[in-house]
């Protein structure tokens, strides 16, 4: 029986994790380059069939012998209101006409084939598995431990981190409100929308560190080595970067999406349910402005409803109809190959940590 490694540093030379970005962005090519460069590359299994997830794993194993991770979406309760969904379908009718496509079917399972994906990962273990939109049961996490798999639960609050610790996770990925894409909240409460209750990354890291003893991976708006140094000084063991890697040539993101990251036309981000029915941070474009206020709290139903429109907009090279997921630091994105970006980040981190050491900042040691 394998014994789990005791620390995240056992899997990675540098404290840099490439975020698992669903929808094809975190592909084997990107994850392989990051792992080969001393970071921890991640595959995103969200929205994929179990078979497609396994094919990605096999492909990645052919690209690197170094550790990597796989991210799973937790099953979601089906609380979608049929009336709200139909009203939103009517709201989006003009989009379907404009892009000459049909709106998607919302009658899909809400579990993202979770059990089937677990079965594959139990049968053929990978080094690291992380979870989004909830926390697995203690039994699931124990089964991973017995197979030597290191487990990470993504959290957005102290309460979620405490549940992850109680359930037996090896670490938590603390996601600040600055992060691009979906907020990984364990309970999607529409009453929280627009309340400003979500915490920024550094504050959240400090709160979580005070509440649990688990290692913390810090995620949200991190784009530079100086920011990695800052979260390490705050007590994190690593930083997770998504938007920074999205623009790399190895990323599976659409070229229009990549170009939008630094396009002056898109100068801010906002949290929206417009594209998927769950709060997610994206560049503010026409679709978000026109439909965000009407989108119901219905995930993944809205995701499936809008998928064909988003795909058609991408085919038409029209960023105004796409879900342009982006963190608040998107304007700092650098169009570099993943290996070169890793080198730059490590150099920046080294310089920043040396500067902090000279100032006597705790937690800044190499």
C-alpha atoms as a printed R data frame, in Angstrom:
    type eleno elety resid chain resno       x      y       z
1   ATOM     1    CA   UNK     A     1   0.000  0.000   0.000
2   ATOM     2    CA   UNK     A     2   1.308  3.461  -0.907
3   ATOM     3    CA   UNK     A     3   1.829  6.041   1.800
4   ATOM     4    CA   UNK     A     4   0.832  9.646   1.040
5   ATOM     5    CA   UNK     A     5   3.673 12.112   0.899
6   ATOM     6    CA   UNK     A     6   3.594 14.486   3.815
7   ATOM     7    CA   UNK     A     7   3.883 17.888   2.171
8   ATOM     8    CA   UNK     A     8   2.990 19.636  -1.056
9   ATOM     9    CA   UNK     A     9   6.679 20.422  -1.502
10  ATOM    10    CA   UNK     A    10   7.228 16.708  -2.102
11  ATOM    11    CA   UNK     A    11   5.412 17.142  -5.415
12  ATOM    12    CA   UNK     A    12   6.917 20.350  -6.703
13  ATOM    13    CA   UNK     A    13  10.308 22.028  -6.844
14  ATOM    14    CA   UNK     A    14   8.821 25.523  -6.749
15  ATOM    15    CA   UNK     A    15   5.779 26.733  -4.748
16  ATOM    16    CA   UNK     A    16   3.770 27.332  -7.917
17  ATOM    17    CA   UNK     A    17   0.590 25.476  -8.838
18  ATOM    18    CA   UNK     A    18  -1.072 25.867 -12.231
19  ATOM    19    CA   UNK     A    19  -4.790 26.244 -11.594
20  ATOM    20    CA   UNK     A    20  -7.154 23.637 -13.031
21  ATOM    21    CA   UNK     A    21  -9.239 25.674 -15.503
22  ATOM    22    CA   UNK     A    22 -12.168 23.712 -16.946
23  ATOM    23    CA   UNK     A    23 -13.442 23.964 -20.486
24  ATOM    24    CA   UNK     A    24 -10.254 22.731 -22.130
25  ATOM    25    CA   UNK     A    25  -7.871 25.416 -20.836
26  ATOM    26    CA   UNK     A    26  -5.862 23.187 -18.490
27  ATOM    27    CA   UNK     A    27  -4.921 20.622 -21.109
28  ATOM    28    CA   UNK     A    28  -2.148 17.989 -20.908
29  ATOM    29    CA   UNK     A    29   0.275 20.193 -22.877
30  ATOM    30    CA   UNK     A    30   0.024 23.043 -20.365
31  ATOM    31    CA   UNK     A    31   0.090 20.836 -17.281
32  ATOM    32    CA   UNK     A    32   3.050 18.885 -18.642
33  ATOM    33    CA   UNK     A    33   5.144 21.992 -19.272
34  ATOM    34    CA   UNK     A    34   4.424 23.381 -15.804
35  ATOM    35    CA   UNK     A    35   5.298 20.119 -14.065
36  ATOM    36    CA   UNK     A    36   8.440 19.703 -16.171
37  ATOM    37    CA   UNK     A    37   9.457 23.226 -15.125
38  ATOM    38    CA   UNK     A    38   9.242 22.431 -11.426
39  ATOM    39    CA   UNK     A    39   5.685 23.549 -10.719
40  ATOM    40    CA   UNK     A    40   2.598 21.436 -10.183
41  ATOM    41    CA   UNK     A    41   0.571 21.110 -13.370
42  ATOM    42    CA   UNK     A    42  -3.145 20.374 -13.138
43  ATOM    43    CA   UNK     A    43  -5.765 18.811 -15.374
44  ATOM    44    CA   UNK     A    44  -9.369 19.964 -15.065
45  ATOM    45    CA   UNK     A    45 -11.882 17.099 -15.219
46  ATOM    46    CA   UNK     A    46 -14.887 19.411 -14.920
47  ATOM    47    CA   UNK     A    47 -17.344 19.128 -17.868
48  ATOM    48    CA   UNK     A    48 -15.394 16.154 -19.239
49  ATOM    49    CA   UNK     A    49 -16.637 12.600 -19.476
50  ATOM    50    CA   UNK     A    50 -14.787 10.062 -17.317
51  ATOM    51    CA   UNK     A    51 -13.303  8.593 -20.487
52  ATOM    52    CA   UNK     A    52 -12.020 11.995 -21.649
53  ATOM    53    CA   UNK     A    53 -10.519 12.631 -18.219
54  ATOM    54    CA   UNK     A    54  -8.679  9.317 -18.373
55  ATOM    55    CA   UNK     A    55  -7.394 10.042 -21.881
56  ATOM    56    CA   UNK     A    56  -6.017 13.377 -20.646
57  ATOM    57    CA   UNK     A    57  -4.271 11.601 -17.774
58  ATOM    58    CA   UNK     A    58  -2.703  9.055 -20.121
59  ATOM    59    CA   UNK     A    59  -1.557 11.826 -22.453
60  ATOM    60    CA   UNK     A    60  -0.063 13.825 -19.600
61  ATOM    61    CA   UNK     A    61   1.811 10.790 -18.320
62  ATOM    62    CA   UNK     A    62   3.389 10.563 -21.748
63  ATOM    63    CA   UNK     A    63   4.586 14.172 -21.458
64  ATOM    64    CA   UNK     A    64   6.067 14.170 -17.963
65  ATOM    65    CA   UNK     A    65   7.227 11.763 -15.272
66  ATOM    66    CA   UNK     A    66   6.804 14.462 -12.651
67  ATOM    67    CA   UNK     A    67   3.831 14.777 -10.285
68  ATOM    68    CA   UNK     A    68   0.619 16.433 -11.443
69  ATOM    69    CA   UNK     A    69  -2.930 16.924 -10.215
70  ATOM    70    CA   UNK     A    70  -6.492 16.319 -11.377
71  ATOM    71    CA   UNK     A    71  -9.391 18.513 -10.281
72  ATOM    72    CA   UNK     A    72 -12.953 17.235  -9.822
73  ATOM    73    CA   UNK     A    73 -16.227 19.140  -9.537
74  ATOM    74    CA   UNK     A    74 -18.364 18.029  -6.610
75  ATOM    75    CA   UNK     A    75 -21.980 17.023  -7.348
76  ATOM    76    CA   UNK     A    76 -24.424 19.895  -7.058
77  ATOM    77    CA   UNK     A    77 -27.972 19.928  -5.667
78  ATOM    78    CA   UNK     A    78 -30.639 20.434  -8.313
79  ATOM    79    CA   UNK     A    79 -32.515 23.452  -6.991
80  ATOM    80    CA   UNK     A    80 -33.072 25.084 -10.374
81  ATOM    81    CA   UNK     A    81 -36.418 26.785 -10.795
82  ATOM    82    CA   UNK     A    82 -37.973 25.751 -14.108
83  ATOM    83    CA   UNK     A    83 -39.810 29.046 -14.508
84  ATOM    84    CA   UNK     A    84 -36.646 31.109 -13.999
85  ATOM    85    CA   UNK     A    85 -34.794 28.980 -16.514
86  ATOM    86    CA   UNK     A    86 -37.503 29.421 -19.135
87  ATOM    87    CA   UNK     A    87 -37.545 33.168 -18.608
88  ATOM    88    CA   UNK     A    88 -33.771 33.254 -19.084
89  ATOM    89    CA   UNK     A    89 -34.106 31.110 -22.195
90  ATOM    90    CA   UNK     A    90 -36.490 33.727 -23.600
91  ATOM    91    CA   UNK     A    91 -34.042 36.463 -22.570
92  ATOM    92    CA   UNK     A    92 -31.306 34.768 -24.619
93  ATOM    93    CA   UNK     A    93 -33.393 34.169 -27.722
94  ATOM    94    CA   UNK     A    94 -31.835 37.121 -29.518
95  ATOM    95    CA   UNK     A    95 -28.344 35.777 -28.834
96  ATOM    96    CA   UNK     A    96 -29.213 32.460 -30.474
97  ATOM    97    CA   UNK     A    97 -30.607 34.246 -33.511
98  ATOM    98    CA   UNK     A    98 -27.597 36.560 -33.791
99  ATOM    99    CA   UNK     A    99 -25.089 33.698 -33.685
100 ATOM   100    CA   UNK     A   100 -27.309 31.418 -35.789
101 ATOM   101    CA   UNK     A   101 -27.453 28.608 -33.264
102 ATOM   102    CA   UNK     A   102 -29.860 26.919 -30.870
103 ATOM   103    CA   UNK     A   103 -29.883 27.354 -27.124
104 ATOM   104    CA   UNK     A   104 -28.807 24.279 -25.209
105 ATOM   105    CA   UNK     A   105 -30.840 21.687 -23.353
106 ATOM   106    CA   UNK     A   106 -30.889 22.261 -19.581
107 ATOM   107    CA   UNK     A   107 -31.958 18.714 -18.709
108 ATOM   108    CA   UNK     A   108 -28.530 17.471 -17.645
109 ATOM   109    CA   UNK     A   109 -27.276 15.646 -14.582
110 ATOM   110    CA   UNK     A   110 -25.768 17.857 -11.898
111 ATOM   111    CA   UNK     A   111 -23.140 15.410 -10.625
112 ATOM   112    CA   UNK     A   112 -20.557 15.834 -13.451
113 ATOM   113    CA   UNK     A   113 -20.098 12.037 -13.438
114 ATOM   114    CA   UNK     A   114 -18.398 12.355 -10.050
115 ATOM   115    CA   UNK     A   115 -18.675  8.714  -8.983
116 ATOM   116    CA   UNK     A   116 -17.358  7.382 -12.294
117 ATOM   117    CA   UNK     A   117 -14.391  9.743 -12.147
118 ATOM   118    CA   UNK     A   118 -13.668  8.693  -8.565
119 ATOM   119    CA   UNK     A   119 -13.671  5.054  -9.649
120 ATOM   120    CA   UNK     A   120 -11.038  5.752 -12.297
121 ATOM   121    CA   UNK     A   121  -8.826  7.694  -9.886
122 ATOM   122    CA   UNK     A   122  -9.132  4.990  -7.222
123 ATOM   123    CA   UNK     A   123  -8.257  2.302  -9.748
124 ATOM   124    CA   UNK     A   124  -5.347  4.183 -11.347
125 ATOM   125    CA   UNK     A   125  -4.190  6.783  -8.790
126 ATOM   126    CA   UNK     A   126  -2.601 10.124  -9.660
127 ATOM   127    CA   UNK     A   127  -0.312 12.096  -7.322
128 ATOM   128    CA   UNK     A   128  -2.747 14.897  -6.391
129 ATOM   129    CA   UNK     A   129  -6.524 15.311  -6.582
130 ATOM   130    CA   UNK     A   130  -8.326 18.559  -5.757
131 ATOM   131    CA   UNK     A   131 -12.032 19.322  -5.408
132 ATOM   132    CA   UNK     A   132 -14.163 22.329  -6.320
133 ATOM   133    CA   UNK     A   133 -17.729 23.304  -5.270
134 ATOM   134    CA   UNK     A   134 -17.683 21.260  -2.086
135 ATOM   135    CA   UNK     A   135 -15.841 18.814   0.124
136 ATOM   136    CA   UNK     A   136 -15.797 15.025  -0.309
137 ATOM   137    CA   UNK     A   137 -16.835 12.731   2.498
138 ATOM   138    CA   UNK     A   138 -14.301 11.467   4.984
139 ATOM   139    CA   UNK     A   139 -14.612  8.027   3.403
140 ATOM   140    CA   UNK     A   140 -13.670  9.299  -0.066
141 ATOM   141    CA   UNK     A   141 -10.647 11.170   1.248
142 ATOM   142    CA   UNK     A   142  -9.510  8.126   3.243
143 ATOM   143    CA   UNK     A   143  -9.679  5.979   0.103
144 ATOM   144    CA   UNK     A   144  -7.441  8.453  -1.694
145 ATOM   145    CA   UNK     A   145  -4.990  8.446   1.219
146 ATOM   146    CA   UNK     A   146  -4.772  4.655   1.091
147 ATOM   147    CA   UNK     A   147  -3.810  4.946  -2.580
148 ATOM   148    CA   UNK     A   148  -1.103  7.520  -1.928
149 ATOM   149    CA   UNK     A   149  -3.014 10.442  -3.437
150 ATOM   150    CA   UNK     A   150  -2.598 13.877  -1.855
151 ATOM   151    CA   UNK     A   151  -5.966 15.646  -1.546
152 ATOM   152    CA   UNK     A   152  -6.759 19.367  -1.721
153 ATOM   153    CA   UNK     A   153 -10.151 20.988  -1.113
154 ATOM   154    CA   UNK     A   154 -10.801 24.439  -2.568
155 ATOM   155    CA   UNK     A   155 -12.361 26.772   0.005
156 ATOM   156    CA   UNK     A   156 -13.622 30.359   0.100
157 ATOM   157    CA   UNK     A   157 -14.257 30.771   3.829
158 ATOM   158    CA   UNK     A   158 -13.042 29.715   7.244
159 ATOM   159    CA   UNK     A   159 -16.077 27.464   7.710
160 ATOM   160    CA   UNK     A   160 -15.329 25.588   4.489
161 ATOM   161    CA   UNK     A   161 -11.691 25.154   5.526
162 ATOM   162    CA   UNK     A   162 -12.766 23.720   8.869
163 ATOM   163    CA   UNK     A   163 -15.027 21.190   7.127
164 ATOM   164    CA   UNK     A   164 -12.125 20.192   4.862
165 ATOM   165    CA   UNK     A   165  -9.872 19.660   7.865
166 ATOM   166    CA   UNK     A   166 -12.506 17.614   9.706
167 ATOM   167    CA   UNK     A   167 -13.086 15.487   6.606
168 ATOM   168    CA   UNK     A   168  -9.407 14.602   6.326
169 ATOM   169    CA   UNK     A   169  -8.087 16.687   3.426
170 ATOM   170    CA   UNK     A   170  -4.307 17.040   3.183
171 ATOM   171    CA   UNK     A   171  -4.468 20.736   2.258
172 ATOM   172    CA   UNK     A   172  -6.829 23.532   1.315
173 ATOM   173    CA   UNK     A   173  -6.667 25.820  -1.689
174 ATOM   174    CA   UNK     A   174  -7.848 29.183  -0.381
175 ATOM   175    CA   UNK     A   175  -9.558 31.130  -3.155
176 ATOM   176    CA   UNK     A   176  -9.855 34.889  -2.748
177 ATOM   177    CA   UNK     A   177 -12.495 36.962  -4.474
178 ATOM   178    CA   UNK     A   178  -9.874 38.200  -6.972
179 ATOM   179    CA   UNK     A   179  -9.797 34.807  -8.703
180 ATOM   180    CA   UNK     A   180 -10.989 34.365 -12.267
181 ATOM   181    CA   UNK     A   181 -13.635 31.835 -13.219
182 ATOM   182    CA   UNK     A   182 -16.029 30.235 -10.769
183 ATOM   183    CA   UNK     A   183 -16.011 31.024  -7.101
184 ATOM   184    CA   UNK     A   184 -15.583 27.618  -5.484
185 ATOM   185    CA   UNK     A   185 -18.113 28.155  -2.700
186 ATOM   186    CA   UNK     A   186 -19.447 24.940  -1.206
187 ATOM   187    CA   UNK     A   187 -22.985 26.344  -1.034
188 ATOM   188    CA   UNK     A   188 -24.282 28.597  -3.779
189 ATOM   189    CA   UNK     A   189 -26.435 31.192  -2.035
190 ATOM   190    CA   UNK     A   190 -27.903 33.846  -4.369
191 ATOM   191    CA   UNK     A   191 -28.671 36.025  -1.350
192 ATOM   192    CA   UNK     A   192 -24.934 36.597  -1.043
193 ATOM   193    CA   UNK     A   193 -24.682 38.061  -4.556
194 ATOM   194    CA   UNK     A   194 -23.416 41.633  -4.516
195 ATOM   195    CA   UNK     A   195 -23.067 41.757  -0.744
196 ATOM   196    CA   UNK     A   196 -19.285 42.076  -0.798
197 ATOM   197    CA   UNK     A   197 -19.025 39.242   1.725
198 ATOM   198    CA   UNK     A   198 -16.209 37.464  -0.153
199 ATOM   199    CA   UNK     A   199 -12.740 38.152   1.205
200 ATOM   200    CA   UNK     A   200  -9.610 39.183  -0.653
201 ATOM   201    CA   UNK     A   201  -6.844 36.594  -0.812
202 ATOM   202    CA   UNK     A   202  -4.404 37.875   1.821
203 ATOM   203    CA   UNK     A   203  -7.141 38.456   4.392
204 ATOM   204    CA   UNK     A   204  -8.652 35.044   3.716
205 ATOM   205    CA   UNK     A   205  -5.282 33.291   4.001
206 ATOM   206    CA   UNK     A   206  -4.721 34.884   7.403
207 ATOM   207    CA   UNK     A   207  -8.191 33.926   8.634
208 ATOM   208    CA   UNK     A   208  -7.841 30.333   7.446
209 ATOM   209    CA   UNK     A   209  -4.344 29.985   8.886
210 ATOM   210    CA   UNK     A   210  -5.730 31.040  12.270
211 ATOM   211    CA   UNK     A   211  -8.559 28.502  12.078
212 ATOM   212    CA   UNK     A   212  -7.024 25.289  10.719
213 ATOM   213    CA   UNK     A   213  -3.703 23.480  10.766
214 ATOM   214    CA   UNK     A   214  -3.783 22.357   7.145
215 ATOM   215    CA   UNK     A   215  -1.276 23.631   4.573
216 ATOM   216    CA   UNK     A   216  -2.695 26.498   2.521
217 ATOM   217    CA   UNK     A   217  -2.380 27.020  -1.227
218 ATOM   218    CA   UNK     A   218  -3.289 30.624  -2.066
219 ATOM   219    CA   UNK     A   219  -5.301 31.408  -5.219
220 ATOM   220    CA   UNK     A   220  -6.747 34.615  -6.593
221 ATOM   221    CA   UNK     A   221  -5.294 37.302  -8.818
222 ATOM   222    CA   UNK     A   222  -1.670 36.134  -8.460
223 ATOM   223    CA   UNK     A   223   0.290 37.073 -11.584
224 ATOM   224    CA   UNK     A   224   3.825 37.973 -10.468
225 ATOM   225    CA   UNK     A   225   6.606 36.479  -8.378
226 ATOM   226    CA   UNK     A   226   6.254 39.344  -5.892
227 ATOM   227    CA   UNK     A   227   2.673 38.288  -5.233
228 ATOM   228    CA   UNK     A   228   3.757 34.685  -4.746
229 ATOM   229    CA   UNK     A   229   6.280 35.925  -2.179
230 ATOM   230    CA   UNK     A   230   3.524 37.895  -0.436
231 ATOM   231    CA   UNK     A   231   1.213 34.898   0.006
232 ATOM   232    CA   UNK     A   232   4.133 32.758   1.171
233 ATOM   233    CA   UNK     A   233   5.000 35.416   3.740
234 ATOM   234    CA   UNK     A   234   1.360 35.320   4.847
235 ATOM   235    CA   UNK     A   235   1.711 31.618   5.597
236 ATOM   236    CA   UNK     A   236   0.767 29.824   2.383
237 ATOM   237    CA   UNK     A   237   2.923 26.916   1.197
238 ATOM   238    CA   UNK     A   238   2.314 27.698  -2.488
239 ATOM   239    CA   UNK     A   239   0.446 29.993  -4.847
240 ATOM   240    CA   UNK     A   240  -2.018 28.790  -7.474
241 ATOM   241    CA   UNK     A   241  -2.085 30.775 -10.731
242 ATOM   242    CA   UNK     A   242  -4.762 30.501 -13.390
243 ATOM   243    CA   UNK     A   243  -5.074 33.649 -15.498
244 ATOM   244    CA   UNK     A   244  -1.276 33.922 -15.666
245 ATOM   245    CA   UNK     A   245  -1.103 30.553 -17.477
246 ATOM   246    CA   UNK     A   246  -4.283 30.991 -19.528
247 ATOM   247    CA   UNK     A   247  -2.474 33.089 -22.160
248 ATOM   248    CA   UNK     A   248   0.399 30.626 -22.646
249 ATOM   249    CA   UNK     A   249   0.556 29.054 -26.122
250 ATOM   250    CA   UNK     A   250   0.170 25.596 -24.540
251 ATOM   251    CA   UNK     A   251  -3.110 26.607 -22.893
252 ATOM   252    CA   UNK     A   252  -6.273 25.276 -24.499
253 ATOM   253    CA   UNK     A   253  -8.060 28.629 -24.173
254 ATOM   254    CA   UNK     A   254  -9.504 30.094 -27.364
255 ATOM   255    CA   UNK     A   255  -7.136 32.602 -29.024
256 ATOM   256    CA   UNK     A   256  -9.861 35.281 -28.771
257 ATOM   257    CA   UNK     A   257 -10.016 34.693 -25.019
258 ATOM   258    CA   UNK     A   258  -6.247 34.963 -24.718
259 ATOM   259    CA   UNK     A   259  -6.122 38.203 -26.680
260 ATOM   260    CA   UNK     A   260  -8.863 39.744 -24.564
261 ATOM   261    CA   UNK     A   261  -6.763 39.448 -21.384
262 ATOM   262    CA   UNK     A   262  -4.663 42.473 -22.297
263 ATOM   263    CA   UNK     A   263  -7.025 44.186 -24.763
264 ATOM   264    CA   UNK     A   264  -7.642 47.767 -23.480
265 ATOM   265    CA   UNK     A   265 -11.288 47.314 -24.485
266 ATOM   266    CA   UNK     A   266 -11.734 44.978 -21.513
267 ATOM   267    CA   UNK     A   267 -10.505 46.968 -18.562
268 ATOM   268    CA   UNK     A   268 -12.365 45.366 -15.671
269 ATOM   269    CA   UNK     A   269 -13.849 42.140 -14.384
270 ATOM   270    CA   UNK     A   270 -17.078 41.388 -12.564
271 ATOM   271    CA   UNK     A   271 -18.722 38.465 -10.810
272 ATOM   272    CA   UNK     A   272 -21.644 37.146 -12.844
273 ATOM   273    CA   UNK     A   273 -24.086 34.241 -13.217
274 ATOM   274    CA   UNK     A   274 -24.741 35.148 -16.870
275 ATOM   275    CA   UNK     A   275 -22.851 32.260 -18.450
276 ATOM   276    CA   UNK     A   276 -23.278 29.317 -16.071
277 ATOM   277    CA   UNK     A   277 -25.755 30.183 -13.326
278 ATOM   278    CA   UNK     A   278 -23.006 30.205 -10.687
279 ATOM   279    CA   UNK     A   279 -20.961 33.231  -9.609
280 ATOM   280    CA   UNK     A   280 -17.821 33.492 -11.723
281 ATOM   281    CA   UNK     A   281 -15.391 36.321 -12.475
282 ATOM   282    CA   UNK     A   282 -15.086 37.347 -16.114
283 ATOM   283    CA   UNK     A   283 -14.085 40.296 -18.242
284 ATOM   284    CA   UNK     A   284 -17.029 42.647 -18.583
285 ATOM   285    CA   UNK     A   285 -18.360 42.326 -22.132
286 ATOM   286    CA   UNK     A   286 -21.683 42.884 -23.853
287 ATOM   287    CA   UNK     A   287 -23.180 39.503 -22.892
288 ATOM   288    CA   UNK     A   288 -22.365 40.014 -19.228
289 ATOM   289    CA   UNK     A   289 -23.744 43.564 -19.177
290 ATOM   290    CA   UNK     A   290 -26.981 42.693 -20.957
291 ATOM   291    CA   UNK     A   291 -27.846 39.401 -19.293
292 ATOM   292    CA   UNK     A   292 -26.048 39.174 -15.957
293 ATOM   293    CA   UNK     A   293 -28.864 40.720 -13.929
294 ATOM   294    CA   UNK     A   294 -31.402 38.231 -15.313
295 ATOM   295    CA   UNK     A   295 -29.444 35.000 -14.901
296 ATOM   296    CA   UNK     A   296 -30.965 32.596 -12.363
297 ATOM   297    CA   UNK     A   297 -29.028 30.675  -9.729
298 ATOM   298    CA   UNK     A   298 -29.178 27.457 -11.721
299 ATOM   299    CA   UNK     A   299 -25.886 25.638 -12.173
300 ATOM   300    CA   UNK     A   300 -25.001 23.765 -14.345
301 ATOM   301    CA   UNK     A   301 -28.286 24.302 -16.199
302 ATOM   302    CA   UNK     A   302 -27.370 27.808 -17.398
303 ATOM   303    CA   UNK     A   303 -23.939 26.515 -18.410
304 ATOM   304    CA   UNK     A   304 -25.596 24.058 -20.782
305 ATOM   305    CA   UNK     A   305 -28.154 26.641 -21.918
306 ATOM   306    CA   UNK     A   306 -25.504 29.137 -23.045
307 ATOM   307    CA   UNK     A   307 -22.833 26.678 -24.245
308 ATOM   308    CA   UNK     A   308 -23.834 26.768 -27.914
309 ATOM   309    CA   UNK     A   309 -23.974 30.577 -27.968
310 ATOM   310    CA   UNK     A   310 -20.545 30.864 -26.378
311 ATOM   311    CA   UNK     A   311 -19.129 28.335 -28.837
312 ATOM   312    CA   UNK     A   312 -20.675 30.146 -31.800
313 ATOM   313    CA   UNK     A   313 -19.323 33.485 -30.587
314 ATOM   314    CA   UNK     A   314 -15.838 31.983 -30.345
315 ATOM   315    CA   UNK     A   315 -16.160 30.562 -33.855
316 ATOM   316    CA   UNK     A   316 -17.169 34.044 -35.057
317 ATOM   317    CA   UNK     A   317 -14.155 35.474 -33.170
318 ATOM   318    CA   UNK     A   318 -16.508 37.725 -31.215
319 ATOM   319    CA   UNK     A   319 -15.335 38.202 -27.615
320 ATOM   320    CA   UNK     A   320 -18.555 40.056 -26.766
321 ATOM   321    CA   UNK     A   321 -20.507 36.790 -26.661
322 ATOM   322    CA   UNK     A   322 -17.934 34.628 -24.886
323 ATOM   323    CA   UNK     A   323 -17.316 33.793 -21.243
324 ATOM   324    CA   UNK     A   324 -13.976 35.548 -20.831
325 ATOM   325    CA   UNK     A   325 -12.977 34.140 -17.459
326 ATOM   326    CA   UNK     A   326 -10.281 36.302 -15.897
327 ATOM   327    CA   UNK     A   327  -8.864 37.201 -12.511
328 ATOM   328    CA   UNK     A   328  -8.495 40.780 -11.363
329 ATOM   329    CA   UNK     A   329  -4.835 40.767 -12.379
330 ATOM   330    CA   UNK     A   330  -5.563 39.942 -16.034
331 ATOM   331    CA   UNK     A   331  -3.839 43.062 -17.402
332 ATOM   332    CA   UNK     A   332  -0.573 41.647 -16.026
333 ATOM   333    CA   UNK     A   333  -0.792 38.569 -18.250
334 ATOM   334    CA   UNK     A   334   2.350 37.753 -20.242
335 ATOM   335    CA   UNK     A   335   2.216 35.891 -23.541
336 ATOM   336    CA   UNK     A   336   5.063 33.499 -22.807
337 ATOM   337    CA   UNK     A   337   5.518 29.748 -23.224
338 ATOM   338    CA   UNK     A   338   4.686 27.999 -19.962
339 ATOM   339    CA   UNK     A   339   8.263 26.935 -19.256
340 ATOM   340    CA   UNK     A   340   9.539 30.471 -19.831
341 ATOM   341    CA   UNK     A   341   6.779 31.921 -17.656
342 ATOM   342    CA   UNK     A   342   7.782 29.510 -14.896
343 ATOM   343    CA   UNK     A   343  11.398 30.674 -15.168
344 ATOM   344    CA   UNK     A   344  10.332 34.316 -14.955
345 ATOM   345    CA   UNK     A   345   8.062 33.673 -11.974
346 ATOM   346    CA   UNK     A   346  10.772 31.766 -10.118
347 ATOM   347    CA   UNK     A   347  13.302 34.544 -10.748
348 ATOM   348    CA   UNK     A   348  10.831 37.200  -9.572
349 ATOM   349    CA   UNK     A   349   9.998 35.109  -6.518
350 ATOM   350    CA   UNK     A   350  13.646 34.655  -5.609
351 ATOM   351    CA   UNK     A   351  14.338 38.382  -5.853
352 ATOM   352    CA   UNK     A   352  11.230 39.240  -3.840
353 ATOM   353    CA   UNK     A   353  11.984 36.744  -1.088
354 ATOM   354    CA   UNK     A   354  15.548 38.000  -0.772
355 ATOM   355    CA   UNK     A   355  14.210 41.531  -0.382
356 ATOM   356    CA   UNK     A   356  11.761 40.381   2.286
357 ATOM   357    CA   UNK     A   357  14.510 38.492   4.100
358 ATOM   358    CA   UNK     A   358  16.610 41.651   4.236
359 ATOM   359    CA   UNK     A   359  13.649 43.405   5.837
360 ATOM   360    CA   UNK     A   360  13.227 40.555   8.313
361 ATOM   361    CA   UNK     A   361   9.723 39.610   7.187
362 ATOM   362    CA   UNK     A   362   8.639 36.318   8.838
363 ATOM   363    CA   UNK     A   363   7.861 33.421   6.516
364 ATOM   364    CA   UNK     A   364   9.931 34.779   3.669
365 ATOM   365    CA   UNK     A   365  12.755 32.247   3.865
366 ATOM   366    CA   UNK     A   366  13.543 30.008   0.902
